[in-house]
mmCIF file of C-alpha atoms in Angstrom:
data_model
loop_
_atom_site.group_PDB
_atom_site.id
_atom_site.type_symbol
_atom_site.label_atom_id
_atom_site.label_comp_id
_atom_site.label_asym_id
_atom_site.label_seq_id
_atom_site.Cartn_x
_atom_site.Cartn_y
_atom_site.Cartn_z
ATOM 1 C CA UNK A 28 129.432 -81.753 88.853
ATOM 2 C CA UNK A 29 128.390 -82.102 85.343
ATOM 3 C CA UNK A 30 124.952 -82.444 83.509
ATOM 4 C CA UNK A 31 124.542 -84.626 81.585
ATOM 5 C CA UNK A 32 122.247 -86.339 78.849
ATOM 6 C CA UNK A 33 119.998 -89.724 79.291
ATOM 7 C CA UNK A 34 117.360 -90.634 77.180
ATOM 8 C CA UNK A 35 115.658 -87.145 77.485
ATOM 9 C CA UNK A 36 116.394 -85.638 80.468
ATOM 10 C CA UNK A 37 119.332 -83.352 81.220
ATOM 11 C CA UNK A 38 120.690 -84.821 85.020
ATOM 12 C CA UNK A 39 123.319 -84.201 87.085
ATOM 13 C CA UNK A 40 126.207 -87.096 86.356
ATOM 14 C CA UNK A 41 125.768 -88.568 89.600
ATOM 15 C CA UNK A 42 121.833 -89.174 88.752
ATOM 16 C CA UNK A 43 122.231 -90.759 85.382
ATOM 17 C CA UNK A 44 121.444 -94.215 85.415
ATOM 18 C CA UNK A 45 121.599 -96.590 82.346
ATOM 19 C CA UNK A 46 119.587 -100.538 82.428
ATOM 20 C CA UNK A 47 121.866 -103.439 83.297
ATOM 21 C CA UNK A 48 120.568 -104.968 80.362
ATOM 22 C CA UNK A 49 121.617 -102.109 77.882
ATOM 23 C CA UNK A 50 123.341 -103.935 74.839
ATOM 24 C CA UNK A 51 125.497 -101.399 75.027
ATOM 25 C CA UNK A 52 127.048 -102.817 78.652
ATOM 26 C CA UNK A 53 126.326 -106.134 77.570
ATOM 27 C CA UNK A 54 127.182 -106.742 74.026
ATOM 28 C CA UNK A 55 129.070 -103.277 72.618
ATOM 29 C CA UNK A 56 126.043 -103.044 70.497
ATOM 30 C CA UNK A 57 126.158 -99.590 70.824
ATOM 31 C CA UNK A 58 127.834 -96.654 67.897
ATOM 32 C CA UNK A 59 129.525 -93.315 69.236
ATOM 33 C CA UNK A 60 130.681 -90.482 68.156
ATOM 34 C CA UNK A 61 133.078 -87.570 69.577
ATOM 35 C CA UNK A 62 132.639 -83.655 68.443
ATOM 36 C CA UNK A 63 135.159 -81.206 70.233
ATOM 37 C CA UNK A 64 134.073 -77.510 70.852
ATOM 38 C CA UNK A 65 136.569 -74.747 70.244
ATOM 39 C CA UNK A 66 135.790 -70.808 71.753
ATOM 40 C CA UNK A 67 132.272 -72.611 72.641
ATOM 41 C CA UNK A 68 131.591 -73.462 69.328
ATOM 42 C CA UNK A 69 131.169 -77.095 68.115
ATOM 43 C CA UNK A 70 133.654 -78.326 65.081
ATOM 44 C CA UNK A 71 132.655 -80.172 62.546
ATOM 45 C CA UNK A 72 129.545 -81.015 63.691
ATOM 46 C CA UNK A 73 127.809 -82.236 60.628
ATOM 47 C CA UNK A 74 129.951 -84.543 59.447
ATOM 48 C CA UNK A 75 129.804 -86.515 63.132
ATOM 49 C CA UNK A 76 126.190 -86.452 62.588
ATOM 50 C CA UNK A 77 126.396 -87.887 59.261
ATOM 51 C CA UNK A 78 128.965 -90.566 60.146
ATOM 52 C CA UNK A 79 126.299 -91.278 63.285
ATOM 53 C CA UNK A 80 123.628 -91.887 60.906
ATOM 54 C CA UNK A 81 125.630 -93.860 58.647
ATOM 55 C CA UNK A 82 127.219 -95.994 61.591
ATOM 56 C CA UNK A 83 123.542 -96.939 62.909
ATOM 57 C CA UNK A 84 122.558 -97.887 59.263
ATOM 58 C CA UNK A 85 125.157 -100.523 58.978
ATOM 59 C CA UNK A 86 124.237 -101.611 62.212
ATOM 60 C CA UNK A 87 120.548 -102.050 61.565
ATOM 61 C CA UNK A 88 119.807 -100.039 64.829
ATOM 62 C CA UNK A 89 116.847 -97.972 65.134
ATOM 63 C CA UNK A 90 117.377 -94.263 64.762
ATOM 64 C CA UNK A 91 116.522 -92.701 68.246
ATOM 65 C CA UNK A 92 113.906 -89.833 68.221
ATOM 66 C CA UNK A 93 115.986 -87.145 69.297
ATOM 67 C CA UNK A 94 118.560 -87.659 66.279
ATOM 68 C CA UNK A 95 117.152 -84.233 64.288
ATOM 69 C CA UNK A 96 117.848 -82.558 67.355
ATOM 70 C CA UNK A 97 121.240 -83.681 68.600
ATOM 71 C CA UNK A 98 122.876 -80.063 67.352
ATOM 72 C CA UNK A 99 120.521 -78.212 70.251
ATOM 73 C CA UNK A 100 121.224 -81.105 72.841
ATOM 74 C CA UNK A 101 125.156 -80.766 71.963
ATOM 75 C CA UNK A 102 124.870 -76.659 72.192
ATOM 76 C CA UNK A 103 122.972 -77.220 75.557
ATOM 77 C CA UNK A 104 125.179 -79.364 76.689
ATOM 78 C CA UNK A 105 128.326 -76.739 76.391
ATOM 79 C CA UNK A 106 125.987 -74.085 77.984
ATOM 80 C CA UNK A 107 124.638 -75.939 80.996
ATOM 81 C CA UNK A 108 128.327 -76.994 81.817
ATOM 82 C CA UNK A 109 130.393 -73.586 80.744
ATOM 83 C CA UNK A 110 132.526 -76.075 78.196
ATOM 84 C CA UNK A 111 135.202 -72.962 76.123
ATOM 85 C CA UNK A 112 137.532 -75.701 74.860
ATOM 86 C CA UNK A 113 136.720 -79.870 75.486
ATOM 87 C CA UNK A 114 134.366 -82.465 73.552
ATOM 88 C CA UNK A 115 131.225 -83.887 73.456
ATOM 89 C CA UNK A 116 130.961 -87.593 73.825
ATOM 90 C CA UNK A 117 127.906 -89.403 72.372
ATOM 91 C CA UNK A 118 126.585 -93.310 72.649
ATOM 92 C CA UNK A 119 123.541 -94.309 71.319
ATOM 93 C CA UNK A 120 122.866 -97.958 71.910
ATOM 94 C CA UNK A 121 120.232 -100.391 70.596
ATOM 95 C CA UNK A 122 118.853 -100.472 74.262
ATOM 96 C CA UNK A 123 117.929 -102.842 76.822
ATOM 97 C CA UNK A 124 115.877 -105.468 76.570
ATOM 98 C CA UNK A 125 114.062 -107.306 79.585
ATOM 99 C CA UNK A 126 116.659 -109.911 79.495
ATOM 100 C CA UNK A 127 120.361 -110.680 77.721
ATOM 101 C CA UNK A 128 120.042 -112.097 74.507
ATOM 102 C CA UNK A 129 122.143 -112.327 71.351
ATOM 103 C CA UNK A 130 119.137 -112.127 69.139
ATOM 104 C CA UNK A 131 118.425 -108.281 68.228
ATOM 105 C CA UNK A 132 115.863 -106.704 70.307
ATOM 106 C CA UNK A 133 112.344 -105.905 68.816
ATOM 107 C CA UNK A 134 112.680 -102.130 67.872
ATOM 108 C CA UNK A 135 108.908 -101.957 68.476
ATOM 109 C CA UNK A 136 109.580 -102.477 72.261
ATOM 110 C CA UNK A 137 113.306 -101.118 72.892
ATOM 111 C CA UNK A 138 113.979 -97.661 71.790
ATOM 112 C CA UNK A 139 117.765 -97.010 71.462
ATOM 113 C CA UNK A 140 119.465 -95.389 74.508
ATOM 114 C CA UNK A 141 121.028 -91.793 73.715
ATOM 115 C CA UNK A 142 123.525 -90.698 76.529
ATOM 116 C CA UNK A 143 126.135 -87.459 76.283
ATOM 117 C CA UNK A 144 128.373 -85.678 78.099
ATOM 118 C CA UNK A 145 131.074 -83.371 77.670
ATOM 119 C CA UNK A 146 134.969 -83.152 78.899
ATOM 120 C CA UNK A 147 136.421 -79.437 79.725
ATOM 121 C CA UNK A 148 139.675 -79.670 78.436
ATOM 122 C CA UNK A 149 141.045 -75.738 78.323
ATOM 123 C CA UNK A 150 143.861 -75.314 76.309
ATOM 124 C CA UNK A 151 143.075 -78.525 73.589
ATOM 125 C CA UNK A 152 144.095 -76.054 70.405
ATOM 126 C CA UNK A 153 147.238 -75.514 72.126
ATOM 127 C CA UNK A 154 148.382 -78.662 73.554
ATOM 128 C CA UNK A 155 152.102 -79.007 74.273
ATOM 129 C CA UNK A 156 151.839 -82.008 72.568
ATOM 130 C CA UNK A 157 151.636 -80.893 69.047
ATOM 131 C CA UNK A 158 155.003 -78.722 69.668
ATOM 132 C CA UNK A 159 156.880 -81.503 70.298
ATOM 133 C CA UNK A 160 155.270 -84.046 68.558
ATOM 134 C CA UNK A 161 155.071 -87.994 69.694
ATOM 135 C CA UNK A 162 155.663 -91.030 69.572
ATOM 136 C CA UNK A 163 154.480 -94.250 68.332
ATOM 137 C CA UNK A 164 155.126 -98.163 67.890
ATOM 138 C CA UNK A 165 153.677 -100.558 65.630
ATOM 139 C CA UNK A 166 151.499 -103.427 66.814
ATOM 140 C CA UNK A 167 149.302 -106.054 65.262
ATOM 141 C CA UNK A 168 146.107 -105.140 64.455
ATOM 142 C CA UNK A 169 143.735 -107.594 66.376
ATOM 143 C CA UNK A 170 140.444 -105.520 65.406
ATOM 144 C CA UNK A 171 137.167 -107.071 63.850
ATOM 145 C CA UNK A 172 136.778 -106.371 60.273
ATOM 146 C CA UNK A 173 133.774 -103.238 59.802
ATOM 147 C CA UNK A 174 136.050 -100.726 61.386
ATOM 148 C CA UNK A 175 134.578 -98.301 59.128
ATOM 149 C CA UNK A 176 131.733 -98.494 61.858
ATOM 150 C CA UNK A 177 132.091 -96.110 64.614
ATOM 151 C CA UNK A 178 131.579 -98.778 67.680
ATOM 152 C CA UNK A 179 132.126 -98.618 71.031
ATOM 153 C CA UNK A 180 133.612 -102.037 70.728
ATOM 154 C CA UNK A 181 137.223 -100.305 72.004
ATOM 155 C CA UNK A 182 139.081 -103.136 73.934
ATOM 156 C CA UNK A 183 141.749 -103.823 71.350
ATOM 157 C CA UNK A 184 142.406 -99.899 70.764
ATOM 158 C CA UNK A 185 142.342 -99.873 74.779
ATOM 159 C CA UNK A 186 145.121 -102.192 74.569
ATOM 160 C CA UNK A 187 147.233 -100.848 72.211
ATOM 161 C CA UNK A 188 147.020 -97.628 74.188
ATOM 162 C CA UNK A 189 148.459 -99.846 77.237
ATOM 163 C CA UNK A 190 151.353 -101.051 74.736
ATOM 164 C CA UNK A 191 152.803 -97.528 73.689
ATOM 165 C CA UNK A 192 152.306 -97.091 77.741
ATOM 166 C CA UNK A 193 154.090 -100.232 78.870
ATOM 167 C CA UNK A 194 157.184 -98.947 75.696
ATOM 168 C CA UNK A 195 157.174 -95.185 77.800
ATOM 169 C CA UNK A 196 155.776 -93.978 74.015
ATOM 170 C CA UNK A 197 152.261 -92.090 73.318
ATOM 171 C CA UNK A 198 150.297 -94.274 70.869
ATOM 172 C CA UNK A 199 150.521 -97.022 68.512
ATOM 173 C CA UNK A 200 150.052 -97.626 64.844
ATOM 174 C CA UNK A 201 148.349 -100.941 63.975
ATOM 175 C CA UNK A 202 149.384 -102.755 60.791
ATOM 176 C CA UNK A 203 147.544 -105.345 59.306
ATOM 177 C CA UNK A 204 149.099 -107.465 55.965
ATOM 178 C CA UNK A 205 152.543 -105.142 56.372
ATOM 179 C CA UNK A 206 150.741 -102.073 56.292
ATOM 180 C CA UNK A 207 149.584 -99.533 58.668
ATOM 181 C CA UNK A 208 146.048 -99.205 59.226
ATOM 182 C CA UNK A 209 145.426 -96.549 61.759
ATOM 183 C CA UNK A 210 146.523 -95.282 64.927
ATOM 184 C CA UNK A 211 144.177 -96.639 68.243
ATOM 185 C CA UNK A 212 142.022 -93.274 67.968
ATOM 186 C CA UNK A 213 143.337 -91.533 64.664
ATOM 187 C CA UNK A 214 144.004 -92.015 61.026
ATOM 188 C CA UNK A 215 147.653 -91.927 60.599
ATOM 189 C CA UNK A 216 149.755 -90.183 57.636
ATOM 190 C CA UNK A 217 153.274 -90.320 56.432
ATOM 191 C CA UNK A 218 154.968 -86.942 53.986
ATOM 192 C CA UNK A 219 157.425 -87.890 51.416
ATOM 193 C CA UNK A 220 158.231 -84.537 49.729
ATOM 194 C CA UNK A 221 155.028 -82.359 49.136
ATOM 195 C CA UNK A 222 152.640 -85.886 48.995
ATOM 196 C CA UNK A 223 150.634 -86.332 52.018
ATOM 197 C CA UNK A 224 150.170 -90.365 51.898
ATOM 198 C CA UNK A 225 147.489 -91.637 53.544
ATOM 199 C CA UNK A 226 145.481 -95.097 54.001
ATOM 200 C CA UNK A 227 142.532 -95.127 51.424
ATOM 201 C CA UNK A 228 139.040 -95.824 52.799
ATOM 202 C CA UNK A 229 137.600 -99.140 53.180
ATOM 203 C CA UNK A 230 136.231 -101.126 56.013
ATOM 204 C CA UNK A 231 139.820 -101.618 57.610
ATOM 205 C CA UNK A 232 139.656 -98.108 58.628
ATOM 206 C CA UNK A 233 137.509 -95.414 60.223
ATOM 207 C CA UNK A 234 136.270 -92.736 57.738
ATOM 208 C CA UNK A 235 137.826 -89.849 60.036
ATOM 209 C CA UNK A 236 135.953 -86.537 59.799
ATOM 210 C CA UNK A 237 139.156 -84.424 60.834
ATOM 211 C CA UNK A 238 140.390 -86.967 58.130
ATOM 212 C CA UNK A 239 138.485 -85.481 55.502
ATOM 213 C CA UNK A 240 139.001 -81.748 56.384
ATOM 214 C CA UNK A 241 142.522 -81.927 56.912
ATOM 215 C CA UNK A 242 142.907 -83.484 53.161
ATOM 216 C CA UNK A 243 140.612 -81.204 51.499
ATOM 217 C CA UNK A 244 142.528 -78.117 52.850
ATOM 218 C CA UNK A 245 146.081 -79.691 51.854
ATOM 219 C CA UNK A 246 144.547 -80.009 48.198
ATOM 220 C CA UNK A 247 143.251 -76.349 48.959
ATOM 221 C CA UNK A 248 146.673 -75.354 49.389
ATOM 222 C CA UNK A 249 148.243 -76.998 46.856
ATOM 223 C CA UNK A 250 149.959 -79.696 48.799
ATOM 224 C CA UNK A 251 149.363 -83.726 46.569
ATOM 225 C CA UNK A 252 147.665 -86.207 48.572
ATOM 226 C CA UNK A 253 148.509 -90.204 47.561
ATOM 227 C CA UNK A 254 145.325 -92.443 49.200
ATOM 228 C CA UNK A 255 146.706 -95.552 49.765
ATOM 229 C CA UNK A 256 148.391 -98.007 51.945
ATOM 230 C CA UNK A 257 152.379 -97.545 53.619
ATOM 231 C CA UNK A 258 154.224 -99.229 55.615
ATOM 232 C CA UNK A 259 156.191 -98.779 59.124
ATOM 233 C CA UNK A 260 160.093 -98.827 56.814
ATOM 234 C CA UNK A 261 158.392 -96.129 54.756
ATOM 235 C CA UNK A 262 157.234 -94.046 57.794
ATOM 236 C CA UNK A 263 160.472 -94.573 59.098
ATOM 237 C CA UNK A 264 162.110 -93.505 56.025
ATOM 238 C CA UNK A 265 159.455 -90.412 55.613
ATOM 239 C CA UNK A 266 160.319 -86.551 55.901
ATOM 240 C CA UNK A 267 157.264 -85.866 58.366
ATOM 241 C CA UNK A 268 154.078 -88.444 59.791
ATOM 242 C CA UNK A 269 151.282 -87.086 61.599
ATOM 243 C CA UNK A 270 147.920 -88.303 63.043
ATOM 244 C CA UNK A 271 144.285 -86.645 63.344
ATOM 245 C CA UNK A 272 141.206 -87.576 65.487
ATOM 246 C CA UNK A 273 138.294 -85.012 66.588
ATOM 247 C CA UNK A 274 140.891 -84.437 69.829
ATOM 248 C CA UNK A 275 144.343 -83.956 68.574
ATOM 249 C CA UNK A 276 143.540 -82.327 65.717
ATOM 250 C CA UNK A 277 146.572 -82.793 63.464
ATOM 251 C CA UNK A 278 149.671 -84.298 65.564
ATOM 252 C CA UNK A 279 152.935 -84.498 64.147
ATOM 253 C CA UNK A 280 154.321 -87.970 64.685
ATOM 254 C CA UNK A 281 158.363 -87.396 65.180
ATOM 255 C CA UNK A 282 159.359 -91.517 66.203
ATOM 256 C CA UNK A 283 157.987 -94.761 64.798
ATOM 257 C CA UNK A 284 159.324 -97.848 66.932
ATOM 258 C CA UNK A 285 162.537 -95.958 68.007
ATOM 259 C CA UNK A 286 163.209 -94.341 64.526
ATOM 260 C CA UNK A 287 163.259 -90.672 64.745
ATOM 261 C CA UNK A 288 160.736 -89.659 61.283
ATOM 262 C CA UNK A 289 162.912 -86.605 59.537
ATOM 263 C CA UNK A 290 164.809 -84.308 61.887
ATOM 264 C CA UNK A 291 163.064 -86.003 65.071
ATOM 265 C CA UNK A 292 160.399 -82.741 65.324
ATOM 266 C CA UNK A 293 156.889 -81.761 64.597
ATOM 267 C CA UNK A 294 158.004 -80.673 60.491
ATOM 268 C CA UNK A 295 156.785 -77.470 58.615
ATOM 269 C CA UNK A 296 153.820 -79.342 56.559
ATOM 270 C CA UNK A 297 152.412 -81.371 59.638
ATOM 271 C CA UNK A 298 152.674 -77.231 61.429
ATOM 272 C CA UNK A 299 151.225 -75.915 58.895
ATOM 273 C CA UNK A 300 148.169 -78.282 58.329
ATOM 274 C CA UNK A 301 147.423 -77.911 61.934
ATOM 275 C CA UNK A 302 147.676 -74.000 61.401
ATOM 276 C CA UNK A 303 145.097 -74.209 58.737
ATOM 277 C CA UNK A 304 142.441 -76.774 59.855
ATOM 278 C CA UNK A 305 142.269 -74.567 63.052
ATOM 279 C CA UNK A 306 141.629 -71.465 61.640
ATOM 280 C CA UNK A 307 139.411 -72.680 58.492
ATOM 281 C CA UNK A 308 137.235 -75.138 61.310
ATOM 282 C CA UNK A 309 136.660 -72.421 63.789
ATOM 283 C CA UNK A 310 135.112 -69.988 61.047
ATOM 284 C CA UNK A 311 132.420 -72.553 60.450
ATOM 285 C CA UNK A 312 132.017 -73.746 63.941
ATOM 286 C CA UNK A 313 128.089 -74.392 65.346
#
């Protein structure tokens, strides 16, 4: 039985209770963010807070009171519930109304509701995963535009998931105009040579924070990094692809859409840049 965070008060799951009218349930008016925690320790914490704050500015949503002290709730969290190795999950909502309406609620009479809880997940540094690597296919990328925006608007990711499922794969890559985008939850990468290519940032993607650690340590060591867009013939044609998300960390990808990517298994660089954002993220871990 885990506790859990509502609005406040720190409840056992089966206790917490959220409005029928939340715009959250009703409209996916709602932002998110996830933070994992590593020897009890949270990673990258302040960037997730910062992308939080920035998500509810471009949303016009109201900042909740507790948002100065989200790093205590989080570290509470992991103590009341004994989390070693798992994540934190985080909604805050623009919060529910007396009735459904489209119209934005008055911020003077709904405060924003703030709900976490975590996910024990022992073993997520060393998941068998990463030493095999996966797979992906390419789909269509169906998503609304301001992607940037950490929403919990996740039905078309959802469905891509159910995709690489249905083609007995692990994920999928969307492409939008020929190129890739992302993956359904992760920015996605390509390595031709000692260049780590990489979408650039814009709207059509999320601004990952694992994103931006994992390229500032492959600059750090010396490897080139190429911001911009590639497509699935490239990947195909690449020496090494890999994702990263708060969860996987970094992923080597070792098949796009049947096409084994290099030798068909997780390569040295992908390795290595796992290796590295480990050991660099746990010394600064909260």
């Amino acid at each position: 039985m885990r506790t859990v965070y509502v609005n406040g008060e720190y409840l056992p799951e089966n206790e917490a209770k959220v409005s029928i009218f939340d715009r959250g349930f009703l409209m996916a008016d709602g932002v998110y963010e996830v933070t994992s925690v590593l020897d009890g320790k949270l990673i990258d914490f302040a960037g997730h807070a910062k992308r939080l704050e920035r998500s509810l500015n471009e949303l016009d949503m109201p900042h909740p009171e507790v948002l100065p002290d989200l790093l205590e709730v989080h570290r509470e969290l992991v103590r009341l519930n004994g989390i070693e190795e798992g994540m934190i999950y985080l909604q805050i909502t623009r919060g529910a109304p007396d009735d459904r309406d489209f119209v934005f609620p008055d911020p003077e009479t709904t405060t924003p509701t703030v709900v976490l809880f975590t996910q024990n997940k022992p073993g997520l540094a060393n998941s068998p995963a990463a030493k095999k690597g996966i797979k992906v296919i390419s789909i269509q990328d169906q998503r609304w535009a301001r992607r940037d925006i950490k929403t919990v608007q996740l039905l078309f990711p959802s469905m891509g998931k159910m995709m690489a499922k249905a083609a007995g794969v692990d994920d999928a890559w969307m492409v939008e105009d020929g190129a890739v985008t992302e993956g359904t939850s992760n920015n996605a990468y390509i390595i031709k040579g000692n260049t780590i290519i990489t979408r650039h940032l814009g709207n059509e993607i999320l601004h990952g924070i694992t994103r931006a650690a994992v390229l500032r340590f492959a600059q750090e060591a010396q490897m080139k990094v190429e911001e911009r867009s590639f497509t699935i013939a490239e990947a195909q044609e690449a020496d090494e692809a890999f994702i990263t998300s708060a969860s996987t960390f970094v992923m080597p990808v070792v098949e796009v859409d049947g096409v084994a990517v290099g030798a068909g298994k997780p390569g040295p660089v992908a390795e290595r840049l796992r290796e590295i954002y480990l050991d660099e993220s746990r010394k600064v871990a909260m």
